[in-house]
Each structure stands twice: as structure tokens, then as C-alpha cells.
mmCIF file of C-alpha atoms and ligand atoms in Angstrom:
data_model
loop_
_atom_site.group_PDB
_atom_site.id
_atom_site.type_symbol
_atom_site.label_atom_id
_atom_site.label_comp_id
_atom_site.label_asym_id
_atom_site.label_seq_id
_atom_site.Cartn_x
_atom_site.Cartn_y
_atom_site.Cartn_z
ATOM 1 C CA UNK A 1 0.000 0.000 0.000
ATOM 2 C CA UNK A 2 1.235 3.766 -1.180
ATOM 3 C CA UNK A 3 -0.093 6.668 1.407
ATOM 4 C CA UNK A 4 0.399 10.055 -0.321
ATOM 5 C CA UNK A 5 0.133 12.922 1.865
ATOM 6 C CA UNK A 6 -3.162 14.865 0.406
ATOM 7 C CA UNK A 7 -6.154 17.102 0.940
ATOM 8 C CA UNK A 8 -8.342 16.699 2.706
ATOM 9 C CA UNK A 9 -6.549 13.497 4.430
ATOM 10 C CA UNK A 10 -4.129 10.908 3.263
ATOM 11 C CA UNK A 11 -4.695 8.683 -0.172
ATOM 12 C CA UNK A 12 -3.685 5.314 0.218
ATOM 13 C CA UNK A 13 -3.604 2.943 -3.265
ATOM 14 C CA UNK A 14 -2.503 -0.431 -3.792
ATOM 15 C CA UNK A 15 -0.376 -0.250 -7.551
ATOM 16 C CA UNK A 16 -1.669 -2.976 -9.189
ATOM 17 C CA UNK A 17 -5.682 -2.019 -8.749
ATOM 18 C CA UNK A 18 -4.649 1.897 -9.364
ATOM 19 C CA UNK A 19 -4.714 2.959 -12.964
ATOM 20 C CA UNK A 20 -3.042 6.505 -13.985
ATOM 21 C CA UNK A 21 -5.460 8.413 -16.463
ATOM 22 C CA UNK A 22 -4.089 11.299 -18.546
ATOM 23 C CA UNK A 23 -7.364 13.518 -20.067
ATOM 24 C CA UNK A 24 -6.959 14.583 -23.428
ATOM 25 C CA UNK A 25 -3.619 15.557 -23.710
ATOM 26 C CA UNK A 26 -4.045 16.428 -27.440
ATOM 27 C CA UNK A 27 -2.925 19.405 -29.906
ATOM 28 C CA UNK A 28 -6.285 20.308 -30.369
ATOM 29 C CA UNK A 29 -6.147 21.486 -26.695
ATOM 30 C CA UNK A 30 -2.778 22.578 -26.208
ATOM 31 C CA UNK A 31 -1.474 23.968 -29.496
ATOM 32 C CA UNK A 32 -2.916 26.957 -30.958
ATOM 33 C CA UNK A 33 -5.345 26.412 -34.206
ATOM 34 C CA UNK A 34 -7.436 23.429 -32.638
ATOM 35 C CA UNK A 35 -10.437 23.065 -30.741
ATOM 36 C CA UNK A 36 -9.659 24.879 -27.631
ATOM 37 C CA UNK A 37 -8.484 27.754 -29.836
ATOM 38 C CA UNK A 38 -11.709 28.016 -31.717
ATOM 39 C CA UNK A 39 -13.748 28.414 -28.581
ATOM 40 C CA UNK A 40 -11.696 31.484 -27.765
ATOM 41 C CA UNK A 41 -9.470 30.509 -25.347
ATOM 42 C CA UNK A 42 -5.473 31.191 -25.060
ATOM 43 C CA UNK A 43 -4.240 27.746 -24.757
ATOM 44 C CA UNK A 44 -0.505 28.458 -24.045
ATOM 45 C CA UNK A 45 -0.974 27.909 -20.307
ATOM 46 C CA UNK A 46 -1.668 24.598 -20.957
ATOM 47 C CA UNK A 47 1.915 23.716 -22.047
ATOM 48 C CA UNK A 48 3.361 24.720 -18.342
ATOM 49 C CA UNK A 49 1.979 20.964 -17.111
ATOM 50 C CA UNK A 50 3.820 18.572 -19.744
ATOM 51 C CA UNK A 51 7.492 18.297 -17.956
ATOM 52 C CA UNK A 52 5.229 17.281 -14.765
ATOM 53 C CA UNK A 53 3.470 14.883 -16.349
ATOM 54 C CA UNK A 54 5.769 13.339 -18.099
ATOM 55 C CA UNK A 55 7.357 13.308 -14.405
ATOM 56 C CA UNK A 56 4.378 10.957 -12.918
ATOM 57 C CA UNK A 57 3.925 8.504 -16.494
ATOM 58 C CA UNK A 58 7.790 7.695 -16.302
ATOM 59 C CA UNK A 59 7.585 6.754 -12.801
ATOM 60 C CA UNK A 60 3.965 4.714 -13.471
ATOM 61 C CA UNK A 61 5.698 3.245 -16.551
ATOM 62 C CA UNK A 62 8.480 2.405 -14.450
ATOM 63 C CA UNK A 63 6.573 0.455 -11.784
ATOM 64 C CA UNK A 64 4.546 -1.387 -14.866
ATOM 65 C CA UNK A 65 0.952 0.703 -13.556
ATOM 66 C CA UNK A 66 -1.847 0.777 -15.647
ATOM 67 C CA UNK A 67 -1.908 4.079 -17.931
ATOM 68 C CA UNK A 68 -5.151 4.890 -19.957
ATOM 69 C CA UNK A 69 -4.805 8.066 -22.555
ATOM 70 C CA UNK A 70 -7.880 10.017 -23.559
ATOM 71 C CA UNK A 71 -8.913 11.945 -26.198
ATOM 72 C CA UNK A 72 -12.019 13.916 -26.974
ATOM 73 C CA UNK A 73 -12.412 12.507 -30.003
ATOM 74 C CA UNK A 74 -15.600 12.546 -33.081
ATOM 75 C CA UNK A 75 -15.830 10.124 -35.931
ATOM 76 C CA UNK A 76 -15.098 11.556 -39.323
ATOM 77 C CA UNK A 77 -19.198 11.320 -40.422
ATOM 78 C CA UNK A 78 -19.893 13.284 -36.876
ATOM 79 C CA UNK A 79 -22.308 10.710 -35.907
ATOM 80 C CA UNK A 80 -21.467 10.770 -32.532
ATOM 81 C CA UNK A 81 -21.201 14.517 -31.947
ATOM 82 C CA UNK A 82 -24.834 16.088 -30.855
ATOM 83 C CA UNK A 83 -25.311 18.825 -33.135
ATOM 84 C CA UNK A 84 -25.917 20.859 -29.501
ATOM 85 C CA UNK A 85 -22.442 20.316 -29.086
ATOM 86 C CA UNK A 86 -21.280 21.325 -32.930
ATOM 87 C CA UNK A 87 -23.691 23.978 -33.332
ATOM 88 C CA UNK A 88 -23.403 25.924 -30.296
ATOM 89 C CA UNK A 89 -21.833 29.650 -29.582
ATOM 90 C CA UNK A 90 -19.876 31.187 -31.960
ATOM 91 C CA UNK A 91 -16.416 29.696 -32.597
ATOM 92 C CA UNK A 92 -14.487 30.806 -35.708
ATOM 93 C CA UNK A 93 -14.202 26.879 -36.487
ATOM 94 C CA UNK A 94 -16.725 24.277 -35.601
ATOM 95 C CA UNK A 95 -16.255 20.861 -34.905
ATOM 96 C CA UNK A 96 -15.686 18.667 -38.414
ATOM 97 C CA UNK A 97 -14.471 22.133 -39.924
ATOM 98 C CA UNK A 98 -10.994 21.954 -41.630
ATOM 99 C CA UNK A 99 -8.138 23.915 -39.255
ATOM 100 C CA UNK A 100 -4.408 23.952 -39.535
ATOM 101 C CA UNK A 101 -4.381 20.888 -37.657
ATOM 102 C CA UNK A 102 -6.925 19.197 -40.063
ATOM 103 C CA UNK A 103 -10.705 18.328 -39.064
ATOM 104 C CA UNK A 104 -11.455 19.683 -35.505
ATOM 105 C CA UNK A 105 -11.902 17.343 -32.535
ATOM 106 C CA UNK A 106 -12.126 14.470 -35.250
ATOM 107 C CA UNK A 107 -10.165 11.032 -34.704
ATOM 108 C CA UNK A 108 -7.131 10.477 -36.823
ATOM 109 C CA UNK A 109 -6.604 14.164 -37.586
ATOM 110 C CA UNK A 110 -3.023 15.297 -36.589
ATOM 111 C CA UNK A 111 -4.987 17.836 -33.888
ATOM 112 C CA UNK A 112 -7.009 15.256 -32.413
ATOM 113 C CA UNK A 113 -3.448 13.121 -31.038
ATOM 114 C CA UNK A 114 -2.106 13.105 -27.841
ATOM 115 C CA UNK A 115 1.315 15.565 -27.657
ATOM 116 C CA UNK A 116 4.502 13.625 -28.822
ATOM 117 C CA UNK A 117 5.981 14.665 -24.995
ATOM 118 C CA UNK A 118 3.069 12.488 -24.308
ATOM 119 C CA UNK A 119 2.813 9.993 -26.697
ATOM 120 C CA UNK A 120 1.034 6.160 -25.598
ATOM 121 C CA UNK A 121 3.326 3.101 -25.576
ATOM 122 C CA UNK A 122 2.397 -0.148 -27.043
ATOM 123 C CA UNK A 123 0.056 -1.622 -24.358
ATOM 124 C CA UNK A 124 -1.675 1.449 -22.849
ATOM 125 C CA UNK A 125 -5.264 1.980 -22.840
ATOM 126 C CA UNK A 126 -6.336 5.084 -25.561
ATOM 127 C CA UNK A 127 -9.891 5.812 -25.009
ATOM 128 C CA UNK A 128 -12.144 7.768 -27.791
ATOM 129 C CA UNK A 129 -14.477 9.581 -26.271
ATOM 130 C CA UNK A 130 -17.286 11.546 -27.220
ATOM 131 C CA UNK A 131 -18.538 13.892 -24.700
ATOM 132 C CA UNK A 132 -16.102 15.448 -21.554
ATOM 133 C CA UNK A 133 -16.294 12.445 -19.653
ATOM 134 C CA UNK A 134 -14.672 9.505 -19.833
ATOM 135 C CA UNK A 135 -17.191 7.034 -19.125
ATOM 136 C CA UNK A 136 -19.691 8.151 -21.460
ATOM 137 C CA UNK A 137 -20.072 6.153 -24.518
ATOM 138 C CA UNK A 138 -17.069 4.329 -24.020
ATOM 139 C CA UNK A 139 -15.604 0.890 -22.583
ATOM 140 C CA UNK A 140 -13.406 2.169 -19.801
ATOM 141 C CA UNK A 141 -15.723 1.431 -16.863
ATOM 142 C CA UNK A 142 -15.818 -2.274 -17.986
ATOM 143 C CA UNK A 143 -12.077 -2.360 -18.885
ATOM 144 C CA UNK A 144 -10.730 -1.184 -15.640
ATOM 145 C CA UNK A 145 -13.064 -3.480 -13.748
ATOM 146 C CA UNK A 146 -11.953 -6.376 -15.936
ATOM 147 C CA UNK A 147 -8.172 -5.124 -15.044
ATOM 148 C CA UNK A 148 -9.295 -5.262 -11.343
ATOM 149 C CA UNK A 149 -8.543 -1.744 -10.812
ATOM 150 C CA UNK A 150 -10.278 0.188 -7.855
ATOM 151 C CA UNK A 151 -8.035 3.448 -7.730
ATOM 152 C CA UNK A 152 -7.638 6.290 -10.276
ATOM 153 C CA UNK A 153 -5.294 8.833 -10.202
ATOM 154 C CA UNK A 154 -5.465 11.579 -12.418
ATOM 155 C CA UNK A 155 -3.633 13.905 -14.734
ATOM 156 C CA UNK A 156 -4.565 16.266 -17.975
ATOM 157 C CA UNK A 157 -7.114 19.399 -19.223
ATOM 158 C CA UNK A 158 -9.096 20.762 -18.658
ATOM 159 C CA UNK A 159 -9.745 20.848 -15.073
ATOM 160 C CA UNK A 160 -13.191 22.295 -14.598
ATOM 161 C CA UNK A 161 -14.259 20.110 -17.797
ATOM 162 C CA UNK A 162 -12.779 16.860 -19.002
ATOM 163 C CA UNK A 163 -11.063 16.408 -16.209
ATOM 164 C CA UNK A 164 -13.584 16.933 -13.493
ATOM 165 C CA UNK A 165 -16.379 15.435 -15.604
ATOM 166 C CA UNK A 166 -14.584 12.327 -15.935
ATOM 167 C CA UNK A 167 -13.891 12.055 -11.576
ATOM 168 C CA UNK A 168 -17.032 12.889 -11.393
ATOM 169 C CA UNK A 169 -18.024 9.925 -13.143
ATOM 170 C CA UNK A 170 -15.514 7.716 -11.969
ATOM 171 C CA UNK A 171 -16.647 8.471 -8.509
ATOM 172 C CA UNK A 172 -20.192 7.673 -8.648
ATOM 173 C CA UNK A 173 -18.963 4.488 -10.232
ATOM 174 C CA UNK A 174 -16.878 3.817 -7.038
ATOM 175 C CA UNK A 175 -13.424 4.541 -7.730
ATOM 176 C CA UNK A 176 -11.529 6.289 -5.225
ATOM 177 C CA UNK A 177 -9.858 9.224 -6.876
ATOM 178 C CA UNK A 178 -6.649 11.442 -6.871
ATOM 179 C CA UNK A 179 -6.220 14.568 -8.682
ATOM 180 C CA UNK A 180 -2.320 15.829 -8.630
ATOM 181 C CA UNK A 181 -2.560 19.709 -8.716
ATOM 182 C CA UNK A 182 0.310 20.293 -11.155
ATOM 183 C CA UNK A 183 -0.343 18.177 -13.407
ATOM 184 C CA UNK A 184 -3.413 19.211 -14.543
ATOM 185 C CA UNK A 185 -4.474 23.222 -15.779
ATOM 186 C CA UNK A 186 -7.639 24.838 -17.291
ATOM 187 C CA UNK A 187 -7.713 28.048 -19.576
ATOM 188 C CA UNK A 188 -8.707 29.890 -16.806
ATOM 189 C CA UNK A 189 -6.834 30.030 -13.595
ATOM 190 C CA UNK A 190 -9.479 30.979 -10.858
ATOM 191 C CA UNK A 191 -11.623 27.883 -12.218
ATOM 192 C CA UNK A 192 -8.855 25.182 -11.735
ATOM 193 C CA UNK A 193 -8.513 26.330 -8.108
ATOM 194 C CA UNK A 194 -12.520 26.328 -8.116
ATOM 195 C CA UNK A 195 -12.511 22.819 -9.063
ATOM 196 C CA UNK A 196 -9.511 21.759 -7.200
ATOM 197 C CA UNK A 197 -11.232 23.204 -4.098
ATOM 198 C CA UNK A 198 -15.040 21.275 -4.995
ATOM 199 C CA UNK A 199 -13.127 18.462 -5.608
ATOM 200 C CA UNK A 200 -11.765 17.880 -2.066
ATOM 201 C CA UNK A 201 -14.313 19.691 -0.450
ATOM 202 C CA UNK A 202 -16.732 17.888 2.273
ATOM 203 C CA UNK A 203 -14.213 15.341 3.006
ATOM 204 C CA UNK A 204 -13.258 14.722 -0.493
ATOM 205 C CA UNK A 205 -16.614 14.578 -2.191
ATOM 206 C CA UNK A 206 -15.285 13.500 -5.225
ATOM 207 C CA UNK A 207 -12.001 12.925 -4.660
ATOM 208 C CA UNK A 208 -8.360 13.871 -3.530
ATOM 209 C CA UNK A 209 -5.778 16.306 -4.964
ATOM 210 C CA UNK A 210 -2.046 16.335 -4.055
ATOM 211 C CA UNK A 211 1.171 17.899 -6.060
ATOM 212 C CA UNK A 212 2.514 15.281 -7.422
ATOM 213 C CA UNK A 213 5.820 15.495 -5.741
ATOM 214 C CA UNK A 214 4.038 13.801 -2.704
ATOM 215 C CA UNK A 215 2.802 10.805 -4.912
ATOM 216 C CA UNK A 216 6.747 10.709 -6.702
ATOM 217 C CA UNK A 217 8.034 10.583 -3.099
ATOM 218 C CA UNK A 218 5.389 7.401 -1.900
ATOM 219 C CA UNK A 219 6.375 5.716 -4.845
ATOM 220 C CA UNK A 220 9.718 6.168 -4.400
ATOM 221 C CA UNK A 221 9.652 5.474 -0.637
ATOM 222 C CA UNK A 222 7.761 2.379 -1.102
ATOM 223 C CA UNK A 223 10.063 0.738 -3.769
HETATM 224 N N1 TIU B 1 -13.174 23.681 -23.471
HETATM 225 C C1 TIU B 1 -12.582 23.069 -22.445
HETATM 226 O O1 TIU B 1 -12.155 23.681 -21.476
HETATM 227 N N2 TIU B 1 -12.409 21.712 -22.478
HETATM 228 C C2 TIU B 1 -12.940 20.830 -23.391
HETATM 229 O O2 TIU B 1 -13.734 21.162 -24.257
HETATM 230 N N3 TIU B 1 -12.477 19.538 -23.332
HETATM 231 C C3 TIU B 1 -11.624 19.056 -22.340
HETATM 232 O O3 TIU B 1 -11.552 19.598 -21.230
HETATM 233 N N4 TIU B 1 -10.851 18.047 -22.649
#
């Protein structure tokens, strides 16, 4: 058993039922001319997480942990994309439009994959996903119970959407959650801290958060 020191009270995880789960880690998030872009948003504060991240996955990677990769991710005919979602606001680009980084939030298009500084390895879990969380419309609920995991510990943007959405889910499904502070960041500062604060509130409602220097050092402590 790993304890990481963590708000509002200590996180304890056994490795092999805890699964890391990096949200949507993609160019069409982080790099300017994709779909975070197109809403309006400056996405370079995004970048400022990567070196942390890549920080936790080594050291999962390195212990053989679970990793699942998502992506928000349409299919090329847009069946799966509720024209609610496409034609809402204003953007400059809609969803299925053509961008620098090809078709917008569309699977296989250079935008839609996860950063390079990110990139999946042969054997970890990618999961396509339709809507901001993770469980919707998608297998991961069944594959992580099939993998025996219990635990989820999470990285990835953004925080008061994708990534919240999908604890949110993962919670009422039963899995005890951690969310490490650095590692994930939203487009809008005062709204991470929002949902870093709702997060752990009421004796961790939905879940944990920690910096993930506290969950390097319990790995590292426990090896
Ligand atoms: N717009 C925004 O903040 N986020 C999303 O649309 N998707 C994810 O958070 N991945």
C-alpha cells in the first residue's frame, strides 16, 4: 500500500488495482489552431503541465501501472457529436471544420493526437471519447473493472471540464480518486482552483488532490 500525503486526508492505493489516467492531452487542446483555440481561449498555459506529467507517467511506466490516454475525439461522419455540441456559440471553427491541424476534434486528424511529450506506448489503454467524460459512450468502466482496478489517479485538461467530468463519473462508479494539482491546468486560472477546491471539499466529495511530488516521493519510498 502507497499513502500520499493529500487534501483533505491521506490517499492510500494499492499499484496494481490503481490505474493513472491522462485527459486529453491532445494538440487540439494545447497547441494553438485546434479546438480549444476556436472556442476562444489562449491555450498556451496549458503547455506549463507537460514536464510534470511526463514526471508521474515515467515513474507509473516504471513500476509497470496501468496508464489509460484520452482523447475527446468525433468520428469523421460526426455521428457521434450532438449537433448541440457542434452547433453551439460562436467559434471561428466548428467541430468537423478543416483547421491547420486538419478536421477539428475528429479522430485520426493530426490535432485530435495526444502531444509527442506524451505519446502512448504499445500496451496502454487510448480511449475515444465523445462527450467530456470519460465514461460516457465508451468501454473504460468495464475495462478497468476487468483489469481489477479500484483506484484512479489523475492527470490532464481541462480541469473544470474533461477532467472533473470524468472524476465525477468515476466516482459515482466507485473509484476512489486522486487529482495531482500540477499536473493538470484549465484556460482559466481561478476555475482550476474552483474545481480543485469542490473536488476535495466535504471530506473529499469527489475525490483527492495532491502535487505530485508527494505521490513521486510514496512511490519512491515504497520501492
Ligand atoms: N473547453 C474546455 O475547457 N475543455 C474541453 O472542451 N475539453 C476538455 O476539457 N478536454
Amino acid at each position: 500500500m502507497i499513502e500520499v500525503a493529500a487534501t483533505p486526508f491521506a490517499y492510500a492505493f494499492e499499484p496494481a488495482s490503481t490505474a493513472l489516467v491522462i485527459i486529453d492531452m491532445q494538440r487540439d487542446f494545447v497547441e494553438p489552431g485546434g479546438f480549444g483555440e476556436s472556442l476562444g481561449n489562449d491555450v498556451s498555459r496549458l503547455g506549463a503541465i507537460v514536464p510534470a506529467c511526463r514526471r508521474v507517467l515515467a515513474a507509473w511506466r516504471e513500476r509497470g501501472g496501468l496508464v489509460v490516454h484520452t482523447r475527446e475525439a468525433h468520428r469523421p461522419d460526426l455521428s457521434d457529436c450532438p449537433p448541440a455540441k457542434r452547433d453551439r456559440g460562436n467559434p471561428k471553427v466548428r467541430i468537423g471544420d478543416t483547421g491547420p491541424m486538419g478536421r477539428i476534434l475528429v479522430a485520426g486528424e493530426p490535432g485530435n493526437q495526444i502531444i509527442d511529450a506524451l505519446a502512448p506506448e504499445l500496451g496502454e489503454l487510448v480511449i475515444d471519447k465523445p462527450g467530456k467524460g470519460a465514461f460516457y459512450a465508451t468501454p473504460l468502466d468495464d475495462v478497468l473493472r476487468k483489469a481489477g482496478i479500484t483506484h484512479l489517479v489523475f492527470m490532464g485538461v481541462t480541469t473544470e471540464v474533461c477532467v472533473q467530468t470524468s472524476m465525477r463519473e468515476a466516482n459515482d462508479r466507485g473509484y476512489d480518486c486522486l487529482l495531482l494539482e500540477d499536473c493538470t491546468e484549465s484556460y482559466f486560472p481561478e476555475f482550476k482552483s474552483a474545481a480543485i477546491e469542490m473536488i476535495r471539499a466535504q471530506g473529499a466529495i469527489v475525490g483527492w488532490t495532491a502535487p505530485s511530488a508527494q505521490l513521486l516521493g510514496a512511490m519512491a519510498a515504497s520501492r
